[in-house]
XYZ file of C-alpha atoms in Angstrom:
475
model
C 53.103 23.088 -25.396
C 52.532 26.321 -23.517
C 51.224 26.574 -19.959
C 47.914 27.804 -21.381
C 47.687 24.821 -23.735
C 48.385 22.385 -20.883
C 45.691 24.055 -18.752
C 43.210 23.893 -21.590
C 44.039 20.222 -22.187
C 43.550 19.380 -18.496
C 40.247 21.234 -18.450
C 39.141 19.300 -21.534
C 40.050 15.975 -19.857
C 38.064 16.921 -16.758
C 35.071 17.774 -18.923
C 35.407 14.461 -20.762
C 35.459 12.529 -17.473
C 32.465 14.456 -16.141
C 30.410 13.710 -19.251
C 31.362 10.041 -19.064
C 30.454 9.734 -15.384
C 27.138 11.511 -15.956
C 26.278 9.212 -18.866
C 25.941 12.130 -21.272
C 26.743 12.390 -24.934
C 27.524 15.683 -26.655
C 27.017 17.171 -30.108
C 27.965 20.257 -32.117
C 25.758 21.804 -34.775
C 27.606 24.147 -37.114
C 24.808 26.033 -38.842
C 27.184 27.956 -41.115
C 28.830 24.824 -42.509
C 25.615 22.780 -42.332
C 27.175 19.994 -40.261
C 25.927 18.085 -37.241
C 28.776 16.436 -35.297
C 27.963 13.388 -33.147
C 30.415 12.461 -30.373
C 31.258 8.795 -29.611
C 29.307 9.048 -26.367
C 26.204 10.339 -28.163
C 26.676 7.576 -30.723
C 26.591 4.972 -27.935
C 23.304 6.404 -26.651
C 21.517 6.983 -29.961
C 23.021 4.400 -32.307
C 23.948 7.178 -34.763
C 27.381 7.026 -36.415
C 30.001 9.116 -34.668
C 31.415 12.081 -36.565
C 30.004 14.804 -38.829
C 26.852 14.410 -40.915
C 24.910 16.870 -43.070
C 22.478 19.023 -41.096
C 19.097 19.546 -42.749
C 18.622 23.256 -42.390
C 17.068 24.351 -39.109
C 15.632 20.898 -38.472
C 18.821 19.056 -37.630
C 17.281 17.035 -34.754
C 14.041 16.039 -36.488
C 15.383 12.975 -38.346
C 16.232 11.467 -34.941
C 12.785 11.910 -33.388
C 10.087 9.253 -33.241
C 7.286 10.216 -35.663
C 4.684 10.129 -32.872
C 6.646 12.773 -30.932
C 7.512 15.068 -33.828
C 4.591 17.486 -33.585
C 5.013 17.829 -29.827
C 8.730 18.515 -30.359
C 8.012 21.293 -32.849
C 5.447 22.904 -30.559
C 7.853 22.721 -27.631
C 10.640 24.244 -29.708
C 8.443 27.167 -30.710
C 7.395 27.760 -27.101
C 11.043 27.907 -25.966
C 12.252 30.405 -28.604
C 11.827 33.501 -26.424
C 14.066 31.938 -23.748
C 17.240 33.353 -25.278
C 18.646 30.414 -27.213
C 18.491 27.663 -24.569
C 16.467 24.595 -25.431
C 15.531 21.356 -23.658
C 13.477 18.514 -25.117
C 12.444 14.966 -24.257
C 11.383 12.569 -26.997
C 11.584 8.994 -28.203
C 14.338 8.096 -30.644
C 14.540 5.022 -32.875
C 18.111 3.789 -32.959
C 19.140 3.230 -36.593
C 21.577 0.454 -35.691
C 19.250 -1.987 -33.909
C 15.769 -0.418 -34.132
C 15.375 -0.024 -30.373
C 13.295 2.889 -29.120
C 14.976 4.942 -26.401
C 13.835 8.034 -24.556
C 16.378 10.875 -24.689
C 16.706 14.297 -23.141
C 18.403 16.897 -25.340
C 19.609 20.242 -23.970
C 21.429 22.824 -26.084
C 22.454 26.473 -26.232
C 22.784 28.657 -29.341
C 25.720 30.880 -30.247
C 24.886 33.998 -32.316
C 26.894 36.455 -34.380
C 27.032 40.212 -33.790
C 23.763 40.663 -35.664
C 21.986 38.031 -33.517
C 21.884 35.339 -36.201
C 22.345 31.729 -34.929
C 25.788 30.352 -35.825
C 26.059 27.096 -33.906
C 24.547 25.029 -31.150
C 26.263 22.945 -28.485
C 24.306 20.348 -26.578
C 24.156 17.138 -24.615
C 22.054 13.983 -24.940
C 20.961 11.781 -22.012
C 19.301 8.371 -22.101
C 16.217 8.719 -19.855
C 14.526 5.449 -20.864
C 14.688 3.999 -17.346
C 13.280 7.166 -15.823
C 10.382 7.194 -18.269
C 9.715 3.521 -17.577
C 9.593 4.228 -13.845
C 7.259 7.178 -14.434
C 4.941 4.967 -16.479
C 5.022 2.329 -13.736
C 4.187 4.944 -11.111
C 1.274 6.219 -13.181
C 0.025 2.657 -13.655
C 0.353 1.995 -9.932
C -1.478 5.213 -9.066
C -4.278 4.311 -11.458
C -4.487 0.835 -9.932
C -4.440 2.300 -6.409
C -7.212 4.720 -7.355
C -9.223 1.807 -8.731
C -8.707 -0.282 -5.582
C -9.524 2.570 -3.222
C -12.772 3.273 -5.070
C -13.647 -0.424 -4.978
C -12.927 -0.558 -1.239
C -15.023 2.546 -0.574
C -17.868 1.125 -2.649
C -17.654 -2.177 -0.748
C -17.597 -0.390 2.620
C -20.611 1.683 1.598
C -22.482 -1.441 0.549
C -21.555 -3.246 3.782
C -22.769 -0.275 5.816
C -26.112 -0.132 3.978
C -26.723 -3.883 4.113
C -25.707 -4.098 7.781
C -27.929 -1.142 8.730
C -30.942 -2.701 7.011
C -30.620 -5.834 9.117
C -29.852 -4.414 12.565
C -32.331 -2.857 14.941
C -29.968 -0.861 17.181
C -26.998 1.426 16.819
C -24.934 -0.817 19.072
C -25.724 -3.859 16.958
C -24.864 -1.986 13.765
C -21.527 -0.750 15.114
C -20.548 -4.211 16.325
C -21.468 -5.986 13.086
C -20.131 -3.313 10.750
C -16.913 -2.874 12.733
C -16.219 -6.602 12.653
C -16.701 -6.756 8.904
C -14.389 -3.795 8.384
C -11.781 -5.541 10.537
C -12.033 -8.661 8.381
C -11.538 -6.584 5.237
C -8.576 -4.835 6.852
C -6.912 -8.150 7.748
C -7.319 -9.439 4.203
C -5.912 -6.247 2.731
C -2.945 -6.385 5.109
C -2.118 -9.898 3.908
C -2.512 -8.846 0.275
C -0.230 -5.863 0.791
C 2.433 -8.125 2.299
C 2.340 -10.156 -0.937
C 2.213 -7.012 -3.130
C -1.367 -7.856 -4.066
C -0.416 -11.082 -5.793
C -2.642 -13.084 -3.460
C -3.100 -14.339 0.091
C -2.694 -17.794 1.594
C -5.767 -19.516 3.030
C -3.933 -20.486 6.209
C -2.918 -16.847 6.737
C -6.544 -15.756 6.356
C -7.587 -18.423 8.866
C -4.863 -17.354 11.307
C -5.853 -13.700 11.023
C -9.502 -14.451 11.819
C -9.220 -17.369 14.257
C -5.716 -17.163 15.709
C -6.544 -14.849 18.592
C -10.262 -15.507 18.820
C -10.404 -18.506 21.177
C -6.941 -19.975 21.886
C -7.090 -23.757 22.148
C -10.569 -23.970 20.650
C -9.765 -23.443 16.964
C -7.653 -25.361 14.471
C -7.106 -25.200 10.726
C -5.254 -27.339 8.223
C -4.915 -27.871 4.498
C -2.460 -27.673 1.588
C -0.705 -24.435 0.673
C -3.142 -22.427 -1.434
C -3.045 -18.776 -2.495
C -6.163 -16.848 -3.430
C -6.620 -13.912 -5.765
C -7.207 -10.525 -4.071
C -10.923 -10.681 -4.867
C -11.276 -14.204 -3.498
C -9.176 -13.409 -0.420
C -11.423 -10.496 0.554
C -14.518 -12.630 0.040
C -13.177 -15.520 2.113
C -12.037 -13.170 4.895
C -15.578 -11.786 5.169
C -17.035 -15.290 5.064
C -14.756 -16.577 7.837
C -15.569 -13.517 9.910
C -19.311 -14.137 9.634
C -18.858 -17.761 10.693
C -16.568 -16.784 13.577
C -18.879 -14.012 14.805
C -21.827 -16.417 14.790
C -19.781 -19.067 16.611
C -18.795 -16.560 19.323
C -22.347 -15.293 19.840
C -24.397 -18.475 19.517
C -22.242 -21.416 18.507
C -19.285 -23.503 19.583
C -17.088 -20.585 20.674
C -19.756 -19.241 23.034
C -18.755 -21.915 25.578
C -15.370 -23.166 26.777
C -16.055 -26.742 25.640
C -16.757 -25.790 22.033
C -14.400 -26.195 19.110
C -14.072 -25.027 15.509
C -12.156 -27.016 12.908
C -11.393 -25.545 9.511
C -9.997 -27.700 6.707
C -9.554 -27.367 2.976
C -8.522 -29.599 0.091
C -7.691 -29.090 -3.571
C -10.251 -30.063 -6.171
C -9.416 -31.795 -9.466
C -10.666 -28.770 -11.457
C -8.013 -26.496 -9.854
C -10.306 -25.007 -7.226
C -10.668 -25.995 -3.596
C -13.220 -27.068 -1.001
C -13.252 -25.587 2.503
C -15.221 -27.045 5.435
C -16.000 -25.218 8.671
C -17.131 -27.593 11.452
C -18.326 -26.638 14.942
C -18.658 -29.111 17.796
C -19.037 -29.165 21.573
C -21.258 -26.109 21.696
C -24.936 -25.527 22.417
C -27.525 -27.490 20.493
C -28.091 -25.801 17.151
C -31.461 -24.962 15.663
C -31.916 -23.374 12.230
C -32.376 -19.575 12.382
C -35.911 -18.267 12.107
C -34.908 -15.324 9.949
C -32.300 -14.774 7.305
C -29.688 -12.168 8.240
C -27.099 -10.402 6.129
C -24.408 -12.784 7.404
C -26.222 -15.758 5.878
C -26.790 -13.846 2.650
C -23.137 -12.857 2.507
C -22.005 -16.450 3.063
C -24.388 -18.170 0.693
C -24.484 -15.620 -2.124
C -21.669 -13.084 -2.027
C -18.866 -15.364 -0.848
C -19.929 -18.186 -3.152
C -20.172 -15.962 -6.212
C -16.936 -14.090 -5.509
C -15.143 -17.439 -5.271
C -16.764 -18.750 -8.464
C -18.423 -21.538 -6.550
C -21.108 -22.068 -3.938
C -21.567 -22.114 -0.172
C -23.946 -24.320 1.801
C -24.660 -24.133 5.533
C -25.961 -27.129 7.490
C -27.425 -26.241 10.897
C -26.863 -29.656 12.479
C -27.884 -30.085 16.143
C -24.285 -30.980 17.077
C -22.857 -27.852 15.444
C -22.923 -25.692 12.339
C -21.108 -27.008 9.285
C -20.407 -24.737 6.334
C -19.064 -26.123 3.077
C -17.572 -23.769 0.512
C -16.572 -24.881 -2.963
C -14.446 -22.472 -5.024
C -13.559 -22.535 -8.703
C -10.080 -22.457 -10.207
C -10.406 -18.734 -10.975
C -10.219 -18.022 -7.223
C -6.755 -19.574 -6.917
C -3.671 -17.443 -7.567
C -0.170 -18.642 -8.552
C 2.212 -19.223 -5.670
C 4.414 -16.129 -5.111
C 8.149 -16.589 -5.658
C 8.704 -15.518 -2.048
C 5.601 -16.301 0.012
C 5.045 -13.803 2.845
C 5.453 -14.908 6.441
C 2.422 -15.895 8.460
C 0.805 -13.034 10.378
C 1.863 -12.564 13.990
C -1.050 -12.838 16.386
C -0.974 -10.123 19.037
C -2.943 -10.104 22.298
C -4.353 -6.682 21.515
C -5.937 -7.976 18.328
C -8.113 -10.481 20.183
C -11.793 -9.797 19.724
C -13.235 -9.037 23.130
C -16.023 -11.490 24.017
C -16.697 -10.222 27.530
C -19.711 -8.018 28.029
C -17.947 -6.219 30.905
C -16.477 -2.917 29.661
C -12.867 -2.018 30.334
C -12.299 -0.091 33.568
C -9.923 2.826 33.089
C -11.347 5.005 35.837
C -8.802 7.655 36.811
C -6.103 6.404 34.422
C -4.268 9.186 32.614
C -4.036 8.106 28.984
C -2.187 10.048 26.291
C -3.663 9.884 22.773
C -1.331 10.549 19.829
C -3.247 10.309 16.540
C -3.067 12.538 13.443
C -6.528 11.630 12.082
C -8.928 14.017 13.792
C -12.009 11.783 13.574
C -10.128 8.773 14.948
C -8.675 10.897 17.744
C -12.156 12.134 18.641
C -13.481 8.564 18.659
C -10.598 7.407 20.862
C -11.086 10.309 23.243
C -14.788 9.556 23.616
C -14.279 5.799 23.986
C -11.503 6.052 26.577
C -13.411 8.739 28.481
C -16.466 6.470 28.571
C -14.224 3.805 30.126
C -13.292 6.288 32.867
C -9.906 7.503 31.616
C -8.627 11.040 31.912
C -7.506 11.760 28.352
C -4.316 13.740 27.768
C -4.351 15.388 24.354
C -5.145 14.280 21.760
C -1.867 15.245 20.126
C -2.056 15.442 16.348
C 1.583 16.313 15.621
C 4.900 14.993 16.912
C 5.764 18.339 18.521
C 2.409 18.426 20.343
C 2.982 14.925 21.689
C 6.495 15.678 22.893
C 5.233 18.802 24.662
C 2.703 16.732 26.654
C 5.282 14.335 28.054
C 6.178 16.550 31.009
C 2.963 15.672 32.862
C 1.946 12.456 34.646
C 0.942 9.733 32.179
C -0.163 6.188 33.028
C -0.492 4.812 29.484
C -0.619 5.942 25.873
C -2.214 5.081 22.533
C 0.185 5.892 19.691
C -0.370 6.162 15.953
C 2.859 4.985 14.289
C 2.947 7.771 11.696
C 2.101 11.407 12.383
C 1.736 13.299 9.122
C 4.869 11.674 7.736
C 6.838 11.778 10.996
C 7.612 8.679 13.047
C 6.141 8.500 16.541
C 9.282 6.693 17.736
C 10.643 9.706 19.734
C 7.448 9.634 21.815
C 7.621 5.849 22.219
C 11.269 6.037 23.293
C 10.518 8.747 25.857
C 7.602 6.759 27.280
C 9.639 3.558 27.381
C 12.421 5.362 29.267
C 9.826 6.393 31.871
C 8.402 2.833 31.931
C 5.028 4.099 30.734
C 3.217 1.334 28.782
C 1.681 2.098 25.424
C -0.350 0.545 22.627
C 0.285 1.119 18.922
C -2.892 1.810 16.916
C -1.735 1.763 13.326
C -2.717 1.106 9.746
C 0.680 -0.384 8.931
C 0.951 -4.148 8.546
C 4.151 -4.974 10.396
C 4.676 -8.724 10.128
C 7.586 -8.585 12.580
C 5.479 -7.132 15.403
C 5.358 -3.690 16.957
C 6.895 -0.708 15.125
C 10.454 0.055 16.213
C 10.831 -3.382 17.790
C 9.053 -2.319 20.997
C 7.434 -4.959 23.177
C 4.021 -3.361 22.864
C 0.590 -4.535 21.722
C -0.480 -3.539 18.216
C -4.046 -2.823 17.172
C -4.581 -2.667 13.420
C -6.886 -0.142 11.841
C -9.802 -0.289 11.390
C -10.424 -1.092 15.059
C -13.164 -0.996 17.674
C -12.494 1.631 20.354
C -13.566 -0.854 23.024
C -10.710 -3.037 21.806
C -8.275 -0.183 22.410
C -9.689 0.442 25.880
C -9.421 -3.262 26.719
C -5.793 -3.334 25.555
C -4.909 -0.308 27.682
C -6.719 -1.809 30.669
C -4.787 -5.033 30.261
C -1.505 -3.146 30.144
C -2.353 -1.350 33.354
C -4.047 -4.405 34.892
C -6.888 -2.130 35.930
C -9.319 -4.336 37.861
C -10.194 -1.761 40.509
C -10.621 2.007 40.306
C -7.379 3.869 39.747
C -6.136 5.531 42.995
């Protein structure tokens, strides 16, 4: 064997190894002899027998193409003809050995004689079935996401309209509507943690009651998971009951108490009972508000059951019966219970936060939210620094005196962690205002309060005030 032969042999072995590692099969199409040669690697991918087989004129690949893809293949081939003899196709192929359908990518290049007539084609074949499956899954997920987003927007629009019709002031509307949005946000956070397979009743109760009145609320019942639709409905229902209890009922005084319990029903559904005690004497309402309508009609119907409210003098009792269709299968790996953070407590004090003179940095990439934060913190007396909408803007503002900061966790795809680390190094406290549902606590592991979007700006101001312990005007 000559030196040239040995070099050619080594080059051939390297090519063989490269094709094997890449998962590619190769073929040769001799147009002069009318033969199509399938390599062993292509045979493993396509199920075709390895070796030469008769080529059917200029349509050598067509017998291997799924009938539903044949016309598209021909059109694609015609469109690629001016490209100079290089072709690339993707189509489904029915394996002749076991009947399985696989997606393949075929790429080839033509060799021509001196007169420009095609003589042969050399190409590779790749199994892209997994890639196509992932693409289909992504498209399905995007369609489902689009559907959910439109449903959420439609629900928010309906909540806004119904709330506006039943409130007589802008302040009342903002308080009621904001609370309902927060309830929806909590439910969606729990559903996201379980990949939208469902949410546990005790997690919904913890999200609504856990930080509302520590020591005055309790909940118990068997492990039960609700469908996404039922979870959203129950979250809104619990919020209406809690808001009423805070304003007028048991949670409006320190001696009051709320007990929530649920049991399974023989038909596969469940019964949930909300009981208030120790609060002011209850009298039935003189007018019917949207909260009552939502509880008795919307929540009951969405849970395939019914809701009844008993305005007993000793305390409100609400009884909700849900059908089996509201209950979801238990996830293989149930998500952890939500972590209750101080900053997520619903403020019940009528006294506004005092941030007079405090220099507060706002880092938020959503312009409308940043404007709302700026206005709300300014109304509380703060001197706002920023807002910074990008990471670079935020970093550039760190060279001036800052007493506290409100940080969005994600700034147009960039983590806010460099800003948080710089503030932490200077011992400047900060609050995270984020749409991410981090079950483990604050982003980056920081010991910082977290306020979940959607939020009330007064809640943010209260959290900042608590961090600074601002009880008197800032010097």
